[in-house]
Coordinates of C-alpha atoms in Angstrom, one line a residue:
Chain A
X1 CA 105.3 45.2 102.7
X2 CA 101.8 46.1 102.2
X3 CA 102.6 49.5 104.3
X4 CA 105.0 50.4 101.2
X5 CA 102.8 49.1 98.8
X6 CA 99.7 51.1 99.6
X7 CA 102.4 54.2 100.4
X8 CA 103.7 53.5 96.4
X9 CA 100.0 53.5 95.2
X10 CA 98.8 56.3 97.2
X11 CA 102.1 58.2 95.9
X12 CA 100.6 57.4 92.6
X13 CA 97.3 58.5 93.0
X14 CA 98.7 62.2 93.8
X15 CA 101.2 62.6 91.2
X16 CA 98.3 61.4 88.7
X17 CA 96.2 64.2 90.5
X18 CA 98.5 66.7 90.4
X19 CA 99.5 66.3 86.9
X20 CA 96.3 66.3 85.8
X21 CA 95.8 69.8 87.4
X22 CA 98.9 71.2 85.8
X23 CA 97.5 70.5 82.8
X24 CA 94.1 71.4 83.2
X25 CA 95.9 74.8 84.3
X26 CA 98.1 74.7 81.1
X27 CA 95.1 74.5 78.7
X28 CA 93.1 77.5 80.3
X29 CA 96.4 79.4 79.8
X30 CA 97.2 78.4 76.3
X31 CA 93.4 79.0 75.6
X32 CA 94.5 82.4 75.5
X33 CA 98.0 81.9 73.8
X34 CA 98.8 82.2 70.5
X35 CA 98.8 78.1 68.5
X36 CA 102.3 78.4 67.9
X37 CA 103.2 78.4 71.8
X38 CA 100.6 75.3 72.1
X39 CA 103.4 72.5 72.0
X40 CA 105.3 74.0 74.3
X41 CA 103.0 74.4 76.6
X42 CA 102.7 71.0 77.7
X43 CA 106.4 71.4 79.5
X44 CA 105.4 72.9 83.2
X45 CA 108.6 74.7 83.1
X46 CA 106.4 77.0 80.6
X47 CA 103.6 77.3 82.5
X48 CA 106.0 78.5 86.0
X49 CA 107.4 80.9 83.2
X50 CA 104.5 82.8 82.6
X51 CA 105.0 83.9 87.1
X52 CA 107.4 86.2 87.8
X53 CA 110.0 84.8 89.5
X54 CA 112.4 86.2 92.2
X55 CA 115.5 85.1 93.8
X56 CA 115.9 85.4 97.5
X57 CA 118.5 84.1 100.0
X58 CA 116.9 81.8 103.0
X59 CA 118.7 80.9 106.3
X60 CA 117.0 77.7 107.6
X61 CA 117.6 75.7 110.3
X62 CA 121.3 77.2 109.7
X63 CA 121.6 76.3 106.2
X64 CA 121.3 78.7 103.5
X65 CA 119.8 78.5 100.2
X66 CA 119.9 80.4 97.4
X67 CA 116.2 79.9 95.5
X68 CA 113.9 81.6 92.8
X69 CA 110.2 81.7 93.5
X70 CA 107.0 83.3 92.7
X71 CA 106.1 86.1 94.9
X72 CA 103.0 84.4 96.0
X73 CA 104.6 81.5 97.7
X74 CA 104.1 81.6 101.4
X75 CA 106.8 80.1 103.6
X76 CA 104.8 77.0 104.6
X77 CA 104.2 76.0 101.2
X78 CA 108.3 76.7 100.4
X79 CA 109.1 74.3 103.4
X80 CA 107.0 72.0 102.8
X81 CA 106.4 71.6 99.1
X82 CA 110.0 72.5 97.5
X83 CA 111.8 72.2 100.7
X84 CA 111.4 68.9 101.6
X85 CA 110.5 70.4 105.4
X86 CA 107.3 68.9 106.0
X87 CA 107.4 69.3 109.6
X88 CA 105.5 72.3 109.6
X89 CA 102.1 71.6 109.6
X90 CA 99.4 72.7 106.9
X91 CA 95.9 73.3 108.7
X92 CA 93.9 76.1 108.0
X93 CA 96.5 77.9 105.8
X94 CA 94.5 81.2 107.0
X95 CA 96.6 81.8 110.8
X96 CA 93.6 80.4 112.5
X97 CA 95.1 77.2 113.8
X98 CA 98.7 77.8 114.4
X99 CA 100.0 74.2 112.8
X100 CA 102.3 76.0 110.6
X101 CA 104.4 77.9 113.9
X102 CA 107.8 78.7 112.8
X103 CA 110.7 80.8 114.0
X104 CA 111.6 84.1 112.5
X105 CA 114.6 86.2 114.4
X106 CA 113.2 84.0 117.3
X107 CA 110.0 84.7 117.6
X108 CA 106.9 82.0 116.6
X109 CA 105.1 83.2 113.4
X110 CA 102.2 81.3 111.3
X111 CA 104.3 80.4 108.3
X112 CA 101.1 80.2 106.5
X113 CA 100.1 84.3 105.9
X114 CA 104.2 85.2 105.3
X115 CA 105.1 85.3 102.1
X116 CA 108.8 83.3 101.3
X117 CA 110.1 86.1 99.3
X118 CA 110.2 88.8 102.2
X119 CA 112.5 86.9 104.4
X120 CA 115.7 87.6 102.8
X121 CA 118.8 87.4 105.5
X122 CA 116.3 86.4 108.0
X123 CA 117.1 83.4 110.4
X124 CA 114.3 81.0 110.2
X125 CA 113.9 77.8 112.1
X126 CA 111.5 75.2 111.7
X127 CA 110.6 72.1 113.8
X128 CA 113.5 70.4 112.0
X129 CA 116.2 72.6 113.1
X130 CA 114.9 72.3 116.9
X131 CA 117.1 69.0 118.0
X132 CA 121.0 69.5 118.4
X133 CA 122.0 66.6 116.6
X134 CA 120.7 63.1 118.2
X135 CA 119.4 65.1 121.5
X136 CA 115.7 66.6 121.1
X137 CA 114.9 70.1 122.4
X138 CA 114.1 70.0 126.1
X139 CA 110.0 71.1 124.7
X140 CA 110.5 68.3 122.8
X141 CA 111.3 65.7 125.7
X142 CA 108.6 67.2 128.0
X143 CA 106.0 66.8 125.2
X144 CA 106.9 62.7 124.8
X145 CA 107.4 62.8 128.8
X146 CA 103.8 64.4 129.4
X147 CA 102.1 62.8 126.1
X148 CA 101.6 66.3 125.0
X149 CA 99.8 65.0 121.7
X150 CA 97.2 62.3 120.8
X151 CA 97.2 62.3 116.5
X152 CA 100.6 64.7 116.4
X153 CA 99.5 66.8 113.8
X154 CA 99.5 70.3 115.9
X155 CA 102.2 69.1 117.8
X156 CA 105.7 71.0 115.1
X157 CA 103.2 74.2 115.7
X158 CA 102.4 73.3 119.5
X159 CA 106.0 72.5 120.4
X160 CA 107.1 76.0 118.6
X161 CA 105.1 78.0 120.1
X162 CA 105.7 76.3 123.6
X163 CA 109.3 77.2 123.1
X164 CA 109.1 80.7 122.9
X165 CA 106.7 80.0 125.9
X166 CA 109.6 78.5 128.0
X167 CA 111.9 81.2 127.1
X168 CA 109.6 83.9 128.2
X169 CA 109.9 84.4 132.1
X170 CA 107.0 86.5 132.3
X171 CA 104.5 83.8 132.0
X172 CA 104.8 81.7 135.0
X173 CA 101.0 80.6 135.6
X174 CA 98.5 77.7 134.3
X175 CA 96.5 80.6 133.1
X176 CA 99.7 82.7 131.5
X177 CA 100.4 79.7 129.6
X178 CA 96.7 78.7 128.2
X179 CA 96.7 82.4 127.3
X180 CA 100.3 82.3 125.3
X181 CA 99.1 79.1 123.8
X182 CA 96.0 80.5 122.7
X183 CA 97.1 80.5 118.6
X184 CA 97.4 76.8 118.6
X185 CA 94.2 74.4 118.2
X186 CA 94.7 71.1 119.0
X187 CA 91.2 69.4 118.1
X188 CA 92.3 66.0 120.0
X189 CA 92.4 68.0 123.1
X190 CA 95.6 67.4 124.6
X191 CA 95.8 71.0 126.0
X192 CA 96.2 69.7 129.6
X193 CA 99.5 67.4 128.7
X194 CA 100.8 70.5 126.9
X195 CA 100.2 72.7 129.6
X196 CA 102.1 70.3 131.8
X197 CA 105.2 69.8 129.4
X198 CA 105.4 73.4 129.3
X199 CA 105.3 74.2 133.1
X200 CA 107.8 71.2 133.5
X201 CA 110.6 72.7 131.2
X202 CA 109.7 76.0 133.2
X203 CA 110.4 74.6 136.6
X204 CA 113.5 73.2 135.1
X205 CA 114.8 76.6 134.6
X206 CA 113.3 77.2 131.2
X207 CA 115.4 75.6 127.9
X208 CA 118.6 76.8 127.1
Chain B
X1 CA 96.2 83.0 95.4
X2 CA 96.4 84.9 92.1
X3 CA 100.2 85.8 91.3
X4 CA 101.4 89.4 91.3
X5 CA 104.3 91.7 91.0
X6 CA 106.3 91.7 93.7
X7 CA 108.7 95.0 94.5
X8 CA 110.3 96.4 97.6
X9 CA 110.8 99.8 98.5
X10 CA 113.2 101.5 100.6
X11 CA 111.9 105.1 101.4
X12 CA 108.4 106.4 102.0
X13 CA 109.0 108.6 99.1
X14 CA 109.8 105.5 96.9
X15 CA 106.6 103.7 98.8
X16 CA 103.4 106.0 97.6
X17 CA 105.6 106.9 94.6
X18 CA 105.2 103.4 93.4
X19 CA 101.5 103.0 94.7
X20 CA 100.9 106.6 92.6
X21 CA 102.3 104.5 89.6
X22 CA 100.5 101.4 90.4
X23 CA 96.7 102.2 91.6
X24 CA 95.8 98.4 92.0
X25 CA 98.9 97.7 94.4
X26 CA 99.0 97.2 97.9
X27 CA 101.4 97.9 100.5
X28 CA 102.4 95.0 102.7
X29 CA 104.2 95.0 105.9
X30 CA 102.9 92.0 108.3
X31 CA 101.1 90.2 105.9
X32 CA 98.8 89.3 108.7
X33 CA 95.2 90.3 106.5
X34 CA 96.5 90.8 103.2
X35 CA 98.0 87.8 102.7
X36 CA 94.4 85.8 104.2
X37 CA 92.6 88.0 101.4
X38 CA 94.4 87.4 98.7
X39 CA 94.1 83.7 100.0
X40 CA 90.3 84.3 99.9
X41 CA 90.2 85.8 96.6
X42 CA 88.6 88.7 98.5
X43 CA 91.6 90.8 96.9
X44 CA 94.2 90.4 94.0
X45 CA 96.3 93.6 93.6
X46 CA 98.4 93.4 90.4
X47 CA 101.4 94.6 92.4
X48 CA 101.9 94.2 96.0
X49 CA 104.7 96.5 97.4
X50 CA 107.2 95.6 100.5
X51 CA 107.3 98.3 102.7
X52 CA 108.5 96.6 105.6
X53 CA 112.2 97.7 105.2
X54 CA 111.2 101.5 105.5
X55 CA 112.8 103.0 109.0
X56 CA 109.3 103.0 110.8
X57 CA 109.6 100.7 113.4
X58 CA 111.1 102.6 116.2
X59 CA 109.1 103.8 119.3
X60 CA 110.1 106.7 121.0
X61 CA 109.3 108.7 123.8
X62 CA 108.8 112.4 122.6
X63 CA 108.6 115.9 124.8
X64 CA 105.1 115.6 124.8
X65 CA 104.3 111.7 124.5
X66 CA 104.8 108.9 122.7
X67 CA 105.6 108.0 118.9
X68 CA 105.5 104.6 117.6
X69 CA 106.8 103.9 114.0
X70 CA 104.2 102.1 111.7
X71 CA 106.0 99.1 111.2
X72 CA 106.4 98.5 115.1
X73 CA 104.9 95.0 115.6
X74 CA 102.0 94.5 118.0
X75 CA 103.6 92.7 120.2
X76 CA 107.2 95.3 120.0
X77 CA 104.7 98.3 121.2
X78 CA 102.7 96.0 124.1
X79 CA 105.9 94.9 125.5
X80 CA 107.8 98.6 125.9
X81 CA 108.7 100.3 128.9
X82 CA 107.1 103.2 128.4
X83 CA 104.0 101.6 127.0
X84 CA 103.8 99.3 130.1
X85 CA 104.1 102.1 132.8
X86 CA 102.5 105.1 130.7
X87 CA 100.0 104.0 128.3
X88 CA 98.8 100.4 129.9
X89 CA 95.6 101.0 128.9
X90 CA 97.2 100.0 124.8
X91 CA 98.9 97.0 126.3
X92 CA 95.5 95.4 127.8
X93 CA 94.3 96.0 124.0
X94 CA 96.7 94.6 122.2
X95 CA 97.4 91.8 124.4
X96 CA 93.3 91.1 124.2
X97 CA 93.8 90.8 120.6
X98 CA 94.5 87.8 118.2
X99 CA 97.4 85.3 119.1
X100 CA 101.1 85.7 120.0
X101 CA 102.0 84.8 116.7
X102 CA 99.7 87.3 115.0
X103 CA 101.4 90.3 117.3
X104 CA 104.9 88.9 116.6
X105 CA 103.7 89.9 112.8
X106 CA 101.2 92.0 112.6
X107 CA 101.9 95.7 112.6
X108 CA 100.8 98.6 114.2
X109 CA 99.9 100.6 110.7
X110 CA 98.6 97.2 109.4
X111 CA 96.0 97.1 112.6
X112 CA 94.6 100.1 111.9
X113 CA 94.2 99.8 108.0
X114 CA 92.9 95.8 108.3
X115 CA 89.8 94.8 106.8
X116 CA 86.5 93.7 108.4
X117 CA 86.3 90.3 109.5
X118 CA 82.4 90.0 108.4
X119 CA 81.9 86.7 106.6
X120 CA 80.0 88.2 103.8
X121 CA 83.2 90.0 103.2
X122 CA 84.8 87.5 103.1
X123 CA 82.9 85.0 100.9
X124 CA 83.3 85.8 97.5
X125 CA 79.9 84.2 96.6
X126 CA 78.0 86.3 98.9
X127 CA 76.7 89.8 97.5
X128 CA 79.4 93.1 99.7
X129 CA 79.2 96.4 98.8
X130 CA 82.5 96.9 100.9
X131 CA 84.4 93.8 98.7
X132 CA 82.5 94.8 95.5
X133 CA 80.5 98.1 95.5
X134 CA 77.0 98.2 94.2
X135 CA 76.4 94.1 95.1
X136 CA 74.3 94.7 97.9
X137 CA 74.7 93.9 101.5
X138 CA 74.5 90.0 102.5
X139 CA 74.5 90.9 106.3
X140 CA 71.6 93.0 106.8
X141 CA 68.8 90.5 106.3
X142 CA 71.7 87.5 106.6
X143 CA 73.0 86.5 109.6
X144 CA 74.2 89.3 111.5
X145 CA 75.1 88.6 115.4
X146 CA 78.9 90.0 114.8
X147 CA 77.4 93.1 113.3
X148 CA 76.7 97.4 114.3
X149 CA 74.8 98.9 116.0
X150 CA 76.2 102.0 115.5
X151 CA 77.6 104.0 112.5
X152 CA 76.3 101.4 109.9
X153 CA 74.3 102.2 106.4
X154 CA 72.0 100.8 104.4
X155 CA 74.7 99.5 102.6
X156 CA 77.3 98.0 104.8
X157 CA 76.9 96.7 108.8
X158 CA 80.0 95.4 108.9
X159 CA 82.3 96.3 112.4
X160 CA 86.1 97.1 112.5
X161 CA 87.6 94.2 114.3
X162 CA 90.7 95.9 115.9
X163 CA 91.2 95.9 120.1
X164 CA 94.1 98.4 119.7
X165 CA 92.6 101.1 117.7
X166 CA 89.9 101.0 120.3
X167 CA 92.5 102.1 123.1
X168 CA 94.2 104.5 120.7
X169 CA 90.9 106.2 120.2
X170 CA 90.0 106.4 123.9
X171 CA 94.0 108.0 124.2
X172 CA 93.0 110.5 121.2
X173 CA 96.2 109.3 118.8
X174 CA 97.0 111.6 116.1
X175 CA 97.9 109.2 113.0
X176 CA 100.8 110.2 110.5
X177 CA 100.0 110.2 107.2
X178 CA 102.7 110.1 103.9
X179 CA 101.9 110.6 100.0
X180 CA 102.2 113.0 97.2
X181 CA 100.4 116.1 99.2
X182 CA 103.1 115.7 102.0
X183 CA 102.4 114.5 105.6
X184 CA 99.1 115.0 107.4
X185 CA 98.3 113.9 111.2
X186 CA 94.4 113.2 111.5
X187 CA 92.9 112.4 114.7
X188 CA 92.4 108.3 114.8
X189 CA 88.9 109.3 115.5
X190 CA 88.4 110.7 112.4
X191 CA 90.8 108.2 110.3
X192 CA 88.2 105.3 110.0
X193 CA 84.9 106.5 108.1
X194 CA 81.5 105.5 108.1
X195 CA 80.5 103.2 105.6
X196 CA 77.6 105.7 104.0
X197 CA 77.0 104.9 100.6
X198 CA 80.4 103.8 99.6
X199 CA 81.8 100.9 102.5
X200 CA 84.4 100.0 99.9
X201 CA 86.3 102.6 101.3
X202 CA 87.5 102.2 105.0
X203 CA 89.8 105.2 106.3
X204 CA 90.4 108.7 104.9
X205 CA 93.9 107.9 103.5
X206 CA 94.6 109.1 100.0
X207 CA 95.1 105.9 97.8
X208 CA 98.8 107.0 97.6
X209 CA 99.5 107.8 100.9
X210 CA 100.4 105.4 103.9
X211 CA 100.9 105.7 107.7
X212 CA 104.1 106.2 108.9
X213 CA 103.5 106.7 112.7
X214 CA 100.6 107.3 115.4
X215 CA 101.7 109.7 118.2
X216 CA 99.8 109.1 121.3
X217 CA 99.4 112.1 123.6
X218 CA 100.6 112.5 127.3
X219 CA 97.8 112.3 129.7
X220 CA 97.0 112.5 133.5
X221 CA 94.8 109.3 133.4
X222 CA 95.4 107.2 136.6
X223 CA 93.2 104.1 136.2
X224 CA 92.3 102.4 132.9
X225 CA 90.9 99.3 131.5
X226 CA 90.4 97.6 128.6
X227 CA 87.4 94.8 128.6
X228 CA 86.6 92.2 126.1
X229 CA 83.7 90.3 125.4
X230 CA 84.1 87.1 122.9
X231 CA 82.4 83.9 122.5
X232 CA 85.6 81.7 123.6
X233 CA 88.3 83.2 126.3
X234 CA 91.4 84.0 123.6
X235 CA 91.9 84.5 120.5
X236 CA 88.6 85.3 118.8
X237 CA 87.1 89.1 117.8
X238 CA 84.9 91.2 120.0
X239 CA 81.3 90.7 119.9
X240 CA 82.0 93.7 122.4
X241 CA 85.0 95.6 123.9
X242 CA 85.2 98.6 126.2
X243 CA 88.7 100.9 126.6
X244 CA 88.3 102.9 129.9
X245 CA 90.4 106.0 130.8
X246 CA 89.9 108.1 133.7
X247 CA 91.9 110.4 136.2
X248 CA 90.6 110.1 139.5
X249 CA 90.7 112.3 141.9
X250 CA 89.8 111.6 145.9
X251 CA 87.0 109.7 144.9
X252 CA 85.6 112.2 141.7
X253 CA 86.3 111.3 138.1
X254 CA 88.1 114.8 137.0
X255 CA 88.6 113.5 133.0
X256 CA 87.3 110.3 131.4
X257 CA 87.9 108.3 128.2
X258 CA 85.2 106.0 126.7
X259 CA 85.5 103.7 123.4
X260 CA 84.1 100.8 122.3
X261 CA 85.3 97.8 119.9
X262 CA 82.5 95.4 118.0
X263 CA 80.1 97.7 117.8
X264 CA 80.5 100.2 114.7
X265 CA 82.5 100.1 111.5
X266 CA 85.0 102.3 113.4
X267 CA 86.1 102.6 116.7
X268 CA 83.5 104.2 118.8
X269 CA 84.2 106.9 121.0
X270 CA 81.2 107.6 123.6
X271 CA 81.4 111.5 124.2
X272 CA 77.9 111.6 125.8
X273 CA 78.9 108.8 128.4
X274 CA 82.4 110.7 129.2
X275 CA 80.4 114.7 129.7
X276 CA 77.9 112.4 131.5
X277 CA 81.1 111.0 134.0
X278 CA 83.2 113.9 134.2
X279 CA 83.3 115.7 137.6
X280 CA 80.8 113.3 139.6
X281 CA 81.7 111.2 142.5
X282 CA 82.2 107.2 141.7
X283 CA 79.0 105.6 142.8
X284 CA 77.6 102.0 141.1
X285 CA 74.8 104.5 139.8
X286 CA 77.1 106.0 137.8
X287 CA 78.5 104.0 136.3
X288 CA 75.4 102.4 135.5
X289 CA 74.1 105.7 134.0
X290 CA 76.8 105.7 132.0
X291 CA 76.2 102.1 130.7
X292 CA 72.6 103.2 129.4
X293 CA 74.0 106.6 128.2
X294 CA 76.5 104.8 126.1
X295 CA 73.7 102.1 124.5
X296 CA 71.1 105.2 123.7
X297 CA 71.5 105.4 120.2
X298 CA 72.5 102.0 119.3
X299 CA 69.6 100.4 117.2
X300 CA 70.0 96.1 116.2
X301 CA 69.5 94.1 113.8
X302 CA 67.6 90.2 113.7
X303 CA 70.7 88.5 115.5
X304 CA 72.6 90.9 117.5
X305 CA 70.3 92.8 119.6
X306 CA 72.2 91.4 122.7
X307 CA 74.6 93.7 121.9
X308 CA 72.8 96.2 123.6
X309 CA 72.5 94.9 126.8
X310 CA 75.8 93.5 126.8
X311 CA 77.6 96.6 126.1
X312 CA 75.5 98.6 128.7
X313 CA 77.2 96.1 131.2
X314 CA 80.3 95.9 129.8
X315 CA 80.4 99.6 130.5
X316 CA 79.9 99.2 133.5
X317 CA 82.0 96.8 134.6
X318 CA 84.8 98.3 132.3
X319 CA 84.3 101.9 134.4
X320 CA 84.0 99.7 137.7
X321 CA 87.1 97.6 136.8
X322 CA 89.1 100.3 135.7
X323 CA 88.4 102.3 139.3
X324 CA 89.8 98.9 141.2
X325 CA 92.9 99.0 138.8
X326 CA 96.1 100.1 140.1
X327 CA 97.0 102.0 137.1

């Protein structure tokens, strides 16, 4: 009860916070509007008007969607702000930190420094789209098996990466692995844990 | 990030054509830096223009060595055949630089056009000549460990951060230019400028042209290295980085290939360490010799005088590693 309760007021807080930006960000814009466009602009559909827009087609986790977006929106902030995938991890948002690992044609990219609207046709898969139906990802087991995380947050990026690890038979070693893990941080320090989940799913003939 | 114009193209033609017709647009392929500085504010082109549909991402073997398409991904060009058995020297470089998920994006045309890492680049409070020309230079009484020691001006200390353009400079790759004036192939050691008095500019290309391939010549070399000092053991730049090329011969270098990463605003080719290696006998001396050859004219700065030391060693051990390799 009080979890929900200070969930509900937290929730508050933000949309307060948010909508206060959006119109802080209206008025600077209208500042340089003509007063007739004034009323209008308190409707954010206005303000998203004023961005191109462009439509592109995403595959995700092997459902498509048709969307319109500005340009500027990176994949991570597609997932996880109109997407409703928050999985992916926002950390440094520069490709430091390798929280926001995705999938694209199979490979682990940063999500964070590719921009949404130059994936067209391309098969993405995030965290979410890792588990065939109730039965996690054999990473996935290892890392619970091995306690591959202490707080989580990394852990979508960690687990991402680790999978194309598994899948790559030309890193066998301790060393290999620390090297091929190098783009992900994980500031609790649970490096060792990974590095044992990792070489467990190898030994088990690598996943799937 | 401030929003721009988003178009894609579908022919080189169509790409400088539209960067003719746009002059504050930017190509993008990877996305790897341009996307980080137009995070950073560092840069907000009006227009930004998708060129990573053009057919450039093929790498093939040629008569006379190899080509490799602009838009072939770091990680496509460290992991081919022929780059693994001919050309290892451009695996250990790439493969030294920034993270699998970065080579998985990042392309080879993208490497060698990427910005300077130097913080006062990158923070948009901090006086740059290189982000805004005439600003002044925050790194030469600032804090400037990461910085030259060779090739800088009084306006700009910055390095170029790349591992691979090292290599490709030590393997003398001709780059292959695109725009209005038709193609052009310039040596990679003469792509990259100094800074002089205008850093702002980086390479030699036109502002409508763009690379379309680097063609790496055939060579004879038989060992090679590529050596990489950085503060932590992955993922981080050079404070210093040695590519090593030599063909031995019963004991006597016949040809050699010096360059060096994290040390000059380009990457640094050291002629007078090569004339000093070719045709002698390998002996620790040497290679010493040509560890202080290759440090002779580097001068330093408050914070990173240790450059100089370090990279007379990491000659050195480059040269000495690179005899004990089996390629």
């Amino acid at each position: 009860m009080i979890m929900s309760n200070a969930a509900s007021s937290s929730k508050q807080k933000h949309t307060g916070r948010r909508l206060f930006i959006k119109k802080a960000v209206a008025l600077t814009a209208l500042s340089a509007s003509p007063p007739l466009l004034i009323k209008a602009g308190e409707q954010d559909e206005f303000i998203s008007s004023f961005f191109e827009k462009k439509d592109v087609n995403l595959n995700i986790n092997g459902k498509t969607y048709s969307l319109s977006i500005e340009p500027r929106t990176t994949l991570l902030d597609l997932l996880r702000e109109q997407l409703g995938l928050t999985g992916t991890k926002k950390g440094c948002d520069h490709g430091q930190c390798g929280c926001c690992t995705v999938h694209i044609e199979g490979k682990p990219v940063y999500s964070c420094l590719v921009l949404a609207v130059m994936q067209e046709g391309k098969k993405i898969t995030t965290i979410e789209g890792l588990a065939q139906n109730e039965n996690l990802h054999p990473v996935q087991k290892a890392f619970l098996k091995h306690d591959g995380f202490q707080c989580g947050f990394c852990t979508p990026g960690q687990i991402m990466n680790a999978v194309a690890c598994v899948k790559n038979e030309e890193i066998s070693t301790y060393d290999q692995i620390k090297e091929f893990m190098s783009g992900n941080l994980c500031r609790c320090g649970a490096y060792p844990n990974i590095i044992d989940a990792i070489m467990d799913v190898k030994k088990q003939g690598g996943a799937l | 990030m401030i929003a721009f114009d988003y178009s894609s193209v579908n022919s080189i033609s169509a790409a400088w054509e539209a960067k003719l017709k746009f002059p504050n647009a930017e190509f993008i392929a990877g996305g790897t830096n341009l996307v980080d500085l137009m995070k950073k504010g560092v840069t907000s082109p009006g227009k930004v223009i998708d060129i990573s549909h053009l057919p450039l991402k093929s790498i093939t073997e040629e008569k006379n060595g190899l080509r490799i398409g602009a838009l072939a991904t770091n990680a496509d060009v460290a992991e081919h055949p022929t780059v693994r058995t001919k050309f290892p020297l451009l695996r250990m470089a790439i493969l030294a630089g920034a993270s699998v998920q970065l080579r998985n994006m990042a392309t080879v045309g993208g490497n060698i056009m990427q910005r300077t890492r130097c913080p006062y680049f990158y923070d948009t409070a901090m006086p740059c000549n290189k982000r805004n020309p005439g600003s002044g230079c925050g790194a030469i009484d600032g804090y400037n460990r990461m910085h030259a020691v060779f090739g800088f001006s009084d306006s700009c200390i910055a390095v170029h951060p790349s591992d691979m353009c090292v290599a490709l400079a030590a393997l003398d790759t001709i780059v292959n230019t695109e725009g209005k004036k038709g193609k052009r192939q310039i040596l990679i050691t003469q792509f990259h400028r100094l800074p002089e008095k205008n850093p702002e500019k980086d390479t030699v290309l036109l502002a409508d042209e763009l690379i379309a391939s680097v063609f790496i010549p055939e060579n004879k070399f038989n060992k090679s290295y590529y050596l990489k000092i950085r503060d932590r053991q992955s993922f981080a730049f050079a404070l210093v980085s040695v590519a090593v090329a030599l063909h031995v011969e019963q004991g006597v270098i016949t040809d050699s290939r010096l360059a060096m990463g994290g040390v000059a605003p380009k990457p640094w080719r050291l002629y007078t360490s090569e004339k000093l290696l070719n045709g002698k006998k390998i002996t620790p001396e040497l290679f010493r010799e040509a560890g202080e050859e290759a440090m002779r004219d580097a001068s330093a700065f408050k914070h990173n005088a240790f450059k100089i030391p370090l990279g007379k060693k990491a000659v050195t051990e480059a040269l000495k590693r690179a005899v004990e390799s089996s390629f």
